XYZ file of C-alpha atoms in Angstrom:
703
model
C 95.633 181.297 145.623
C 97.395 181.610 148.975
C 100.166 179.345 147.721
C 100.619 181.568 144.684
C 100.905 184.652 146.886
C 103.574 182.954 149.022
C 105.776 182.296 145.960
C 108.828 184.526 145.546
C 109.108 187.040 142.730
C 111.108 184.743 140.478
C 108.548 181.954 140.532
C 105.675 184.407 140.064
C 107.438 185.663 136.952
C 107.872 182.102 135.734
C 104.142 181.430 136.246
C 103.308 184.479 134.119
C 105.670 183.369 131.345
C 104.275 179.846 131.486
C 100.663 181.026 131.207
C 101.396 183.247 128.195
C 103.403 180.468 126.571
C 100.588 177.942 126.993
C 98.131 180.365 125.382
C 100.349 180.903 122.326
C 101.132 177.210 122.026
C 97.429 176.398 121.956
C 97.027 178.845 119.057
C 100.020 177.350 117.231
C 98.731 173.799 117.671
C 95.251 174.793 116.466
C 96.691 176.408 113.334
C 98.893 173.391 112.694
C 96.030 170.911 113.027
C 93.809 173.080 110.799
C 96.547 173.178 108.141
C 96.932 169.395 108.211
C 93.141 168.898 107.903
C 92.881 171.291 104.963
C 95.779 169.574 103.234
C 94.126 166.191 103.646
C 90.763 167.451 102.337
C 92.296 169.093 99.306
C 94.393 166.009 98.548
C 91.321 163.768 98.850
C 89.305 165.927 96.431
C 92.190 166.057 93.972
C 92.670 162.296 94.218
C 89.004 161.535 93.577
C 88.904 163.814 90.556
C 92.115 162.334 89.202
C 90.850 158.786 89.770
C 87.633 159.484 87.815
C 89.616 161.132 85.033
C 92.047 158.199 84.736
C 89.335 155.552 84.701
C 87.244 157.479 82.149
C 90.296 157.956 79.961
C 91.177 154.266 80.163
C 87.615 153.218 79.251
C 87.618 155.692 76.384
C 90.923 154.280 75.167
C 89.299 150.840 74.893
C 86.033 151.927 73.233
C 87.454 152.090 69.699
C 88.834 148.577 69.865
C 85.629 147.321 71.487
C 83.497 148.862 68.712
C 85.802 147.396 66.072
C 85.619 143.844 67.393
C 81.806 144.042 67.767
C 81.484 145.230 64.171
C 83.851 142.579 62.755
C 82.242 139.634 64.595
C 78.818 140.347 62.909
C 80.321 139.812 59.445
C 78.739 137.055 57.332
C 81.938 136.538 55.306
C 83.838 135.926 58.568
C 81.236 133.282 59.478
C 81.874 131.617 56.126
C 85.651 131.860 56.696
C 85.412 129.833 59.903
C 83.956 127.064 57.736
C 85.970 127.380 54.495
C 89.195 128.601 56.114
C 90.058 130.294 52.859
C 93.523 131.797 53.326
C 93.183 134.102 50.273
C 90.064 135.637 51.729
C 91.883 136.139 55.102
C 94.872 137.762 53.428
C 92.659 140.049 51.319
C 90.209 141.235 53.988
C 91.974 140.750 57.327
C 95.728 140.763 56.795
C 95.684 143.686 54.343
C 93.650 145.760 56.816
C 95.746 144.798 59.885
C 97.141 148.298 60.441
C 93.634 149.830 60.590
C 92.846 147.770 63.678
C 95.528 149.636 65.743
C 96.449 146.287 67.255
C 99.516 144.097 67.683
C 97.712 140.789 67.251
C 94.606 139.403 65.470
C 93.548 135.785 65.756
C 90.614 133.733 64.422
C 89.707 130.503 66.244
C 87.200 127.799 65.453
C 84.642 126.340 67.833
C 87.124 123.537 68.466
C 89.320 126.227 70.148
C 92.041 125.708 67.549
C 93.546 128.655 65.773
C 92.518 129.108 62.133
C 94.788 132.020 61.323
C 96.563 134.892 63.036
C 98.451 138.094 62.321
C 100.926 139.736 64.704
C 103.212 142.753 64.669
C 106.977 142.340 65.179
C 106.467 143.209 68.857
C 104.768 139.879 69.618
C 106.688 136.684 68.978
C 104.381 134.319 70.875
C 102.334 132.061 68.528
C 99.239 131.102 70.476
C 98.830 132.735 73.896
C 95.012 132.806 74.137
C 93.977 130.375 76.945
C 91.657 127.564 75.776
C 89.687 127.708 79.003
C 88.952 131.358 78.334
C 87.119 130.443 75.057
C 84.667 128.322 77.042
C 83.834 131.359 79.148
C 83.687 133.563 76.014
C 81.193 131.172 74.401
C 78.689 132.193 77.071
C 79.606 135.865 77.572
C 79.942 136.642 73.781
C 82.315 139.602 74.476
C 85.165 139.987 76.941
C 88.170 142.178 77.604
C 91.020 140.863 79.742
C 94.777 141.102 80.272
C 97.384 138.410 80.035
C 101.116 138.266 80.708
C 103.312 136.889 77.928
C 107.124 136.920 77.562
C 106.900 140.214 75.623
C 104.958 141.928 78.442
C 101.345 142.641 79.416
C 98.821 142.281 76.574
C 95.320 143.790 76.491
C 93.006 141.274 74.760
C 89.521 141.865 73.288
C 87.644 138.657 72.444
C 84.186 138.072 70.899
C 82.177 135.220 69.391
C 81.487 135.291 65.597
C 77.825 135.501 64.493
C 75.977 136.336 61.237
C 74.736 139.905 60.662
C 71.126 138.854 61.241
C 71.965 138.278 64.908
C 73.231 141.675 66.192
C 72.607 140.751 69.842
C 74.215 137.310 69.427
C 71.279 135.567 71.071
C 69.559 133.953 68.084
C 72.376 131.919 66.603
C 75.165 129.817 68.006
C 78.738 131.125 67.675
C 80.641 130.099 64.533
C 84.085 130.785 66.104
C 86.124 133.307 68.080
C 87.827 136.552 67.066
C 90.587 138.198 69.182
C 92.255 141.604 68.967
C 95.243 142.284 71.265
C 97.651 145.125 71.836
C 100.889 145.140 73.824
C 101.078 147.639 76.714
C 104.611 148.665 75.825
C 106.512 151.873 76.468
C 105.079 153.797 73.476
C 101.579 152.835 74.600
C 102.281 154.034 78.146
C 103.888 157.266 76.911
C 100.886 157.957 74.715
C 98.569 157.295 77.623
C 100.693 159.575 79.824
C 100.598 162.425 77.290
C 96.832 162.253 77.058
C 96.396 162.227 80.865
C 99.285 164.629 81.691
C 100.705 161.912 83.896
C 103.616 159.580 84.214
C 102.345 156.024 83.560
C 104.143 152.862 84.672
C 103.389 149.166 84.823
C 104.238 147.552 88.151
C 103.884 143.967 89.393
C 100.595 142.924 90.883
C 99.929 143.522 94.589
C 102.919 145.801 94.989
C 102.419 148.323 97.782
C 102.019 151.824 96.418
C 103.475 154.456 98.746
C 101.941 157.895 98.928
C 104.084 160.872 97.991
C 103.333 164.322 99.315
C 104.232 166.024 96.020
C 102.260 163.659 93.741
C 98.781 162.225 93.285
C 98.930 158.519 92.440
C 96.092 156.425 91.011
C 96.431 152.701 90.391
C 94.401 150.546 87.994
C 94.449 146.787 88.425
C 94.693 144.847 85.140
C 92.821 141.542 85.519
C 92.843 138.358 83.468
C 89.765 136.410 82.252
C 89.525 134.751 85.719
C 89.392 138.202 87.367
C 92.889 137.800 88.907
C 95.195 140.825 88.914
C 98.183 140.297 86.622
C 99.670 143.814 86.842
C 98.921 147.335 88.045
C 98.931 150.486 85.951
C 100.160 153.517 87.942
C 99.218 157.063 86.980
C 101.325 159.705 88.717
C 100.633 163.437 88.434
C 102.372 166.258 90.344
C 100.410 167.643 93.276
C 101.233 171.281 92.825
C 99.565 172.572 95.954
C 100.745 171.468 99.411
C 100.970 173.023 102.828
C 104.557 172.123 103.567
C 105.768 175.724 103.597
C 102.920 176.770 105.881
C 103.808 174.038 108.377
C 107.491 174.964 108.238
C 106.657 178.588 108.975
C 104.516 177.543 111.938
C 107.321 175.306 113.176
C 109.862 178.137 112.920
C 107.512 180.457 114.828
C 107.196 177.855 117.604
C 110.986 177.388 117.791
C 111.582 181.135 117.962
C 108.972 181.443 120.707
C 110.562 178.634 122.674
C 113.986 180.205 122.239
C 112.727 183.569 123.495
C 111.137 181.922 126.529
C 114.326 179.994 127.264
C 116.511 183.119 126.939
C 114.225 185.146 129.198
C 114.028 182.425 131.852
C 117.775 181.685 131.636
C 118.965 185.269 132.104
C 116.369 186.016 134.746
C 117.593 183.034 136.715
C 121.249 183.877 136.054
C 121.126 187.599 136.876
C 118.550 187.632 139.683
C 117.601 184.257 141.118
C 121.084 182.644 141.303
C 122.797 185.579 143.083
C 119.967 185.846 145.609
C 120.122 182.094 146.204
C 123.884 182.297 146.804
C 123.442 185.169 149.260
C 120.848 183.128 151.134
C 123.151 180.065 151.225
C 126.101 182.143 152.472
C 124.088 183.737 155.247
C 122.626 180.395 156.354
C 125.662 178.063 156.046
C 128.715 180.170 155.170
C 129.300 178.070 152.026
C 132.777 178.837 150.602
C 131.875 177.701 147.075
C 128.839 179.979 147.168
C 131.084 182.938 148.049
C 133.440 182.161 145.146
C 130.488 181.899 142.768
C 128.959 185.176 144.008
C 132.258 187.048 143.452
C 132.108 186.169 139.744
C 128.981 188.285 139.234
C 129.462 191.830 138.064
C 128.070 194.851 139.859
C 126.522 194.860 143.323
C 126.426 191.078 143.755
C 130.173 190.754 143.009
C 130.958 193.454 145.586
C 128.820 191.643 148.166
C 130.725 188.433 147.371
C 134.083 190.147 148.078
C 132.810 191.285 151.479
C 131.673 187.758 152.284
C 135.075 186.352 151.257
C 137.035 188.719 153.511
C 134.875 187.746 156.446
C 135.177 184.018 155.610
C 139.002 184.155 155.288
C 139.360 185.719 158.706
C 137.128 183.078 160.286
C 138.911 180.244 158.447
C 142.335 181.349 159.634
C 141.136 181.291 163.213
C 139.655 177.815 162.769
C 142.842 176.467 161.096
C 145.051 177.818 163.855
C 142.824 176.272 166.489
C 142.634 172.933 164.640
C 146.420 172.748 164.152
C 147.052 173.410 167.804
C 144.580 170.734 168.850
C 145.833 168.235 166.265
C 149.456 168.813 167.231
C 148.723 168.072 170.862
C 146.627 165.060 169.925
C 149.250 163.584 167.558
C 152.046 164.183 170.036
C 150.157 162.481 172.825
C 149.021 159.699 170.487
C 152.569 159.123 169.216
C 154.095 158.944 172.680
C 151.364 156.634 173.921
C 151.597 154.487 170.804
C 155.411 154.366 170.934
C 155.375 153.444 174.612
C 152.784 150.761 174.002
C 154.480 149.297 170.902
C 157.921 149.110 172.547
C 156.650 147.833 175.889
C 154.539 145.111 174.250
C 157.413 143.133 172.654
C 159.749 143.935 175.585
C 157.176 142.595 178.010
C 156.929 139.389 175.973
C 160.725 139.017 175.710
C 161.368 139.601 179.421
C 158.328 137.696 180.625
C 158.846 134.549 178.588
C 162.619 134.659 179.144
C 161.865 134.542 182.874
C 159.476 131.626 182.343
C 162.190 129.666 180.511
C 164.146 129.378 183.803
C 161.461 127.061 185.128
C 162.972 123.538 185.184
C 159.531 121.929 185.008
C 158.749 123.238 181.514
C 158.052 120.685 178.823
C 159.946 120.738 175.541
C 156.865 121.964 173.604
C 156.328 124.815 176.083
C 159.958 125.876 175.727
C 159.644 125.911 171.922
C 156.442 127.954 172.130
C 158.056 130.509 174.503
C 161.124 130.785 172.278
C 158.938 131.390 169.250
C 157.109 134.195 171.097
C 160.430 135.766 172.168
C 161.718 135.625 168.575
C 158.570 137.195 167.104
C 158.566 139.920 169.754
C 162.221 140.667 169.010
C 161.430 140.984 165.296
C 158.570 143.391 166.085
C 160.863 145.515 168.249
C 163.506 145.657 165.510
C 160.872 146.635 162.952
C 159.664 149.495 165.178
C 163.188 150.828 165.655
C 163.992 150.555 161.939
C 160.850 152.485 160.982
C 161.675 155.266 163.466
C 165.241 155.559 162.161
C 164.103 155.533 158.519
C 161.476 158.233 159.103
C 163.976 160.396 161.008
C 166.402 160.151 158.057
C 163.626 161.140 155.656
C 162.760 164.162 157.811
C 166.433 165.150 157.994
C 166.680 164.768 154.196
C 169.623 162.421 154.583
C 168.178 160.066 151.955
C 168.480 160.825 148.247
C 167.603 158.655 145.247
C 170.376 156.554 143.738
C 169.323 156.147 140.107
C 170.692 153.307 138.013
C 169.537 150.842 135.371
C 167.108 148.137 136.496
C 165.634 145.095 134.730
C 162.054 145.458 135.979
C 160.974 141.945 134.943
C 163.867 140.391 136.847
C 163.147 142.677 139.804
C 159.495 141.570 139.973
C 160.479 137.900 139.859
C 163.061 138.360 142.624
C 160.527 140.160 144.814
C 157.984 137.388 144.262
C 160.474 134.668 145.180
C 161.720 136.466 148.301
C 158.281 137.530 149.618
C 156.462 134.274 148.933
C 158.447 132.348 151.528
C 157.668 134.970 154.231
C 153.879 134.617 154.028
C 152.637 132.887 157.206
C 151.604 129.286 156.663
C 148.420 129.740 158.695
C 147.060 132.234 156.121
C 145.127 130.922 153.146
C 146.520 133.429 150.628
C 147.178 133.061 146.914
C 150.208 135.198 146.094
C 150.910 135.939 142.432
C 152.145 138.494 139.886
C 149.527 140.318 137.797
C 149.800 139.550 134.102
C 151.049 142.360 131.878
C 150.734 142.199 128.086
C 153.160 145.098 127.477
C 156.349 144.046 129.217
C 159.429 146.253 129.441
C 162.473 144.667 127.825
C 164.821 147.620 128.371
C 166.352 148.667 131.675
C 164.533 151.519 133.403
C 166.266 154.270 135.359
C 165.216 154.287 139.018
C 166.379 153.649 142.581
C 166.175 149.864 142.821
C 166.473 149.754 146.605
C 163.706 152.257 147.261
C 161.440 150.754 144.612
C 161.784 147.323 146.171
C 161.232 148.780 149.648
C 157.999 150.452 148.519
C 156.656 147.236 146.981
C 157.742 145.124 149.976
C 156.082 147.542 152.426
C 152.816 147.545 150.487
C 152.749 143.754 150.012
C 153.623 143.208 153.688
C 150.809 145.553 154.632
C 148.410 143.653 152.330
C 149.413 140.279 153.802
C 149.005 141.668 157.323
C 145.338 142.569 156.697
C 144.445 139.495 154.595
C 143.669 136.090 156.090
C 141.923 134.464 153.118
C 141.882 135.201 149.388
C 144.738 136.696 147.413
C 147.551 139.248 147.358
C 148.865 140.242 143.931
C 151.223 142.828 142.495
C 152.362 143.951 139.080
C 153.073 146.905 136.836
C 151.614 148.575 133.743
C 153.234 150.892 131.219
C 151.555 154.074 129.935
C 153.968 155.039 127.178
C 151.745 157.819 125.839
C 151.891 159.494 129.269
C 155.454 158.398 130.025
C 154.410 156.752 133.303
C 155.249 153.440 134.950
C 152.521 152.371 137.406
C 152.598 149.607 140.021
C 149.562 147.961 141.577
C 149.248 145.935 144.789
C 145.850 144.283 145.284
C 144.446 142.224 148.132
C 141.172 140.697 149.283
C 141.639 141.692 152.909
C 139.408 143.458 155.403
C 139.358 146.722 153.416
C 139.061 150.267 154.740
C 136.347 152.863 155.107
C 136.435 156.258 153.396
C 137.469 157.961 156.638
C 140.486 155.660 156.998
C 141.546 156.308 153.397
C 141.944 160.001 154.200
C 144.613 159.369 156.863
C 146.116 156.041 155.743
C 149.436 157.672 154.748
C 149.684 159.908 157.822
C 152.404 159.121 160.329
C 151.598 157.157 163.455
C 148.102 156.454 162.083
C 146.817 152.892 162.154
C 143.433 151.473 161.251
C 141.634 150.627 164.448
C 138.826 148.089 164.179
C 137.640 144.599 164.979
C 139.950 143.021 162.448
C 143.109 144.921 163.526
C 143.190 144.607 167.280
C 145.892 141.946 167.142
C 148.138 143.822 164.709
C 151.148 145.805 165.892
C 153.349 148.591 164.588
C 153.748 152.348 164.701
C 151.946 152.954 161.426
C 155.030 154.281 159.631
C 155.310 151.742 156.799
C 152.867 153.482 154.465
C 154.279 156.903 155.395
C 157.762 155.748 154.446
C 156.451 154.271 151.186
C 154.696 157.527 150.328
C 157.868 159.505 151.061
C 159.908 157.201 148.783
C 157.348 157.466 145.966
C 157.401 161.265 146.131
C 161.198 161.162 146.306
C 161.149 159.323 142.954
C 158.880 162.012 141.474
C 155.639 160.030 141.632
C 152.411 159.750 143.568
C 150.532 157.003 145.415
C 146.793 156.397 145.762
C 144.545 153.799 147.345
C 140.995 152.562 146.815
C 139.302 150.175 149.192
C 135.985 148.571 150.084
C 135.258 147.095 153.495
C 135.054 143.319 153.282
C 136.272 143.279 149.663
C 139.882 144.430 149.779
C 142.227 147.276 148.843
C 144.172 148.409 145.776
C 147.320 150.502 146.215
C 148.672 152.193 143.089
C 151.831 154.241 142.772
C 153.490 155.619 139.667
C 156.465 157.685 138.621
C 157.951 158.953 135.338
C 159.122 156.195 132.991
C 162.777 156.725 132.062
C 164.944 154.224 130.242
C 168.617 153.629 131.043
C 170.595 155.109 128.126
C 174.031 154.180 129.474
C 175.977 151.383 127.854
C 175.844 148.132 129.776
C 179.194 147.015 131.171
C 179.939 143.346 130.834
C 180.672 142.228 134.376
C 182.711 139.088 134.618
C 181.364 136.536 137.012
C 183.216 136.210 140.303
C 185.521 133.245 140.488
C 185.983 131.473 143.790
C 189.314 129.679 144.115
C 188.305 127.431 147.027
C 187.014 123.957 146.854
C 185.780 121.970 149.814
C 182.875 120.257 151.480
C 179.731 121.783 152.957
C 180.871 120.638 156.396
C 184.130 120.933 158.366
C 184.995 124.265 156.763
C 187.087 126.876 158.622
C 185.121 130.096 159.001
C 186.435 133.375 160.437
C 184.090 135.629 162.418
C 185.309 139.227 162.737
C 183.222 140.583 165.640
C 184.194 142.807 168.569
C 181.016 142.121 170.575
C 181.297 138.856 172.503
C 177.544 138.125 172.702
C 177.076 138.602 168.973
C 180.138 136.408 168.329
C 178.891 133.616 170.588
C 175.479 133.638 168.888
C 176.921 133.438 165.397
C 179.501 130.859 166.524
C 176.769 128.563 167.887
C 174.760 128.893 164.675
C 177.763 128.021 162.473
C 179.033 125.194 164.670
C 175.599 123.554 164.454
C 176.567 122.854 160.829
C 179.832 121.150 161.893
C 182.122 123.995 160.825
C 185.251 125.256 162.678
C 185.040 128.871 163.868
C 187.938 131.346 164.336
C 187.530 134.827 165.844
C 189.030 138.234 165.116
C 188.360 141.011 167.665
C 188.973 143.856 165.191
C 189.500 144.563 161.506
C 193.294 144.428 161.624
C 193.258 141.045 163.380
C 190.863 139.737 160.680
C 193.354 140.724 157.949
C 196.230 139.058 159.828
C 194.355 135.779 160.402
C 193.327 135.605 156.710
C 196.930 136.171 155.666
C 198.373 133.535 157.990
C 195.669 130.867 157.593
C 195.212 129.688 153.985
C 192.504 127.172 154.988
C 189.853 129.772 155.801
C 186.878 129.214 153.469
C 184.575 132.077 154.522
C 184.647 135.315 156.533
C 181.776 136.959 158.448
C 182.853 140.619 158.685
C 181.253 143.051 161.135
C 181.054 146.499 159.537
C 181.657 148.542 162.709
C 184.899 147.405 164.421
C 187.886 149.065 166.107
C 191.276 149.743 164.458
C 190.019 148.854 160.986
C 186.348 149.039 160.016
C 184.717 146.190 158.152
C 185.014 148.104 154.854
C 188.733 148.770 155.346
C 189.470 145.188 156.404
C 187.503 143.875 153.404
C 189.629 145.917 150.969
C 192.877 144.574 152.417
C 191.653 140.950 152.430
C 190.568 141.224 148.790
C 194.046 142.365 147.836
C 195.529 139.299 149.532
C 192.836 136.721 148.660
C 190.543 138.026 145.885
C 188.518 134.810 145.748
C 187.777 134.514 149.481
C 184.007 134.933 150.129
C 183.235 137.684 152.680
C 179.791 138.185 154.243
C 179.022 141.557 155.834
C 177.134 141.700 159.126
C 175.734 145.007 160.282
C 173.322 146.533 162.740
C 172.462 149.194 160.157
C 169.412 147.959 158.261
C 168.690 151.013 156.126
C 168.419 150.646 152.373
C 171.385 152.974 151.825
C 173.638 150.863 154.065
C 172.632 147.664 152.269
C 173.255 149.347 148.920
C 176.725 150.457 150.046
C 177.598 146.916 151.159
C 176.572 145.463 147.795
C 178.487 148.117 145.834
C 181.670 147.451 147.829
C 181.695 143.867 146.580
C 180.687 141.776 149.599
C 179.290 138.418 148.547
C 176.232 138.909 150.771
C 175.169 140.503 154.060
C 173.172 139.720 157.196
C 171.602 142.230 159.573
C 171.399 142.187 163.337
C 169.620 140.681 165.141
C 170.840 137.557 163.387
C 168.410 135.165 161.728
C 169.541 131.533 161.974
C 167.751 130.502 158.789
C 169.318 133.409 156.890
C 172.799 132.326 158.059
C 172.129 128.727 157.002
C 170.898 129.886 153.593
C 174.066 131.962 153.055
C 176.289 129.026 154.013
C 174.453 126.731 151.593
C 174.749 129.207 148.719
C 178.419 130.019 149.322
C 179.587 126.426 149.661
C 177.433 125.306 146.739
C 179.232 127.870 144.573
C 182.562 126.718 145.934
C 181.839 123.088 145.094
C 180.567 123.992 141.634
């Protein structure tokens, strides 16, 4: 009772509704059960009466034939006929009176169980269908009625032994023979039986399950043969005019209406009273913003209260946002400066420290190679940091715009696979492959090839960085119905938590954890990728599970290149020579860069010439016809690399020219390719890249 008193008004009201509902439901259930019981009782009484009526009618239907066969089988002349077998007597007294027997078959048999004579209506074609074994039974029983199935249908058979008139009880004399009367239970017979009983009568196979029907009373009579086996069933079916179906439907409708009323009352009470009060309580306790928005939707006093809560919440939120931004700005600034200082000092420390160690004359050859490898890797890390800073500054200054042109996406994916595969560290057990795509694009799409490749390279590089074992895969899918081209980069790396996913694309944010302590970088790669994706009109998302891996997905509108494709003639190179002892011109104003490139080229047994500026490069190419290749620095005095390249191409169109530049941005590389340079290398120089260019150029020359 105390618990009930402590309940709020809403729940007290619900308890009252529930109690009243239970009371009415008990009444409804009682009425329903009473109706069902009355229906069953009435049906049972009707069935019993109908069953007695059918069985009495069926017995009455057989009495005439039974009386006839009893009367005939006490006929002295019939006894004599079984002996004389006089056909004339049979025709005169039996055949001529056949119609008066109301039968379809009459047969007289001797004690030897052989037929003496028979008469049948056109309905029965069978000659002798009375079982011989049955006559043995009939010899003892004197009179028997049974049913038998013949090709024409079910036949009702009355059989009796033949005795003289002095033996009315058939117990003083032995039988002289057997007399049978049969009638076919055909459709006219059944219709006649149905008219008499006001029923629909049907013959059905023996042992067939008879299903009850609510609108009919059904009585079945089994028709048995002389061995007491059921050969068929006679079904009597009469309409059951009185049922309680309507009463039950009315009760059911009343229950549904009651339930609907209860539901409506409870629903609107909860909606108009309980829900607003619950929202007010939640707002006062927690300041829930969603609760305020929901409360404002109510009309009347509760909506007005919601507006007051919202004004108060907005003022408090603005103060919190301002405070958070100020704190976050200071934190990010400090974090960026500390991170930048750390990331730059780390590779510089390695470069300077191991360079100093290389001066030690006691170093072994393996130690020197190890130190040089560390210096090279540290230099690459430093270059990567600087490139990311420059790229992000250009994005912020909006100096980068998309350069849309036609792109064969299948060819692009293959090129990316071939170029990235060789960069995966050998010490990592990674399967690198392209995801299968059933719907491939055969037409050129319209996009910025350079930025698209940069996005994919950044994401794959990031995946490889955080994956030591397993796989890294990438591919694309086409959603033509949405007009979207989506790219996916999957890995089985260390994965990320939900908190890291929220800030993964923020600048200068890196995942810090046990598996990332040895990784370097400013955390700008994903930020740059996100900026490029948005620049192309798309969006990028990521899903990840710790210990399982990550899936990066980015998409942008699918547009096909509608411009006509120009047939570009392949470049012809007019030089022929060997892959060694070639004369190569290096146009480079910086002596250190020249010496480095000179040493790399001379290691392949080539002769190196030098031009200190663009004009000198043009002059040397004009005066020396034996030059096979030119390495052209882009930024030089007098004439820039672009200007010198144009003049050389006018003089020697087939001379291969390789651009070398300290600008590593995608736009600069795109400009170099569009100008017509055969290839390009970026500073700091990569020895293997230079060797690869030499092999390709001289292989083309020799071909």
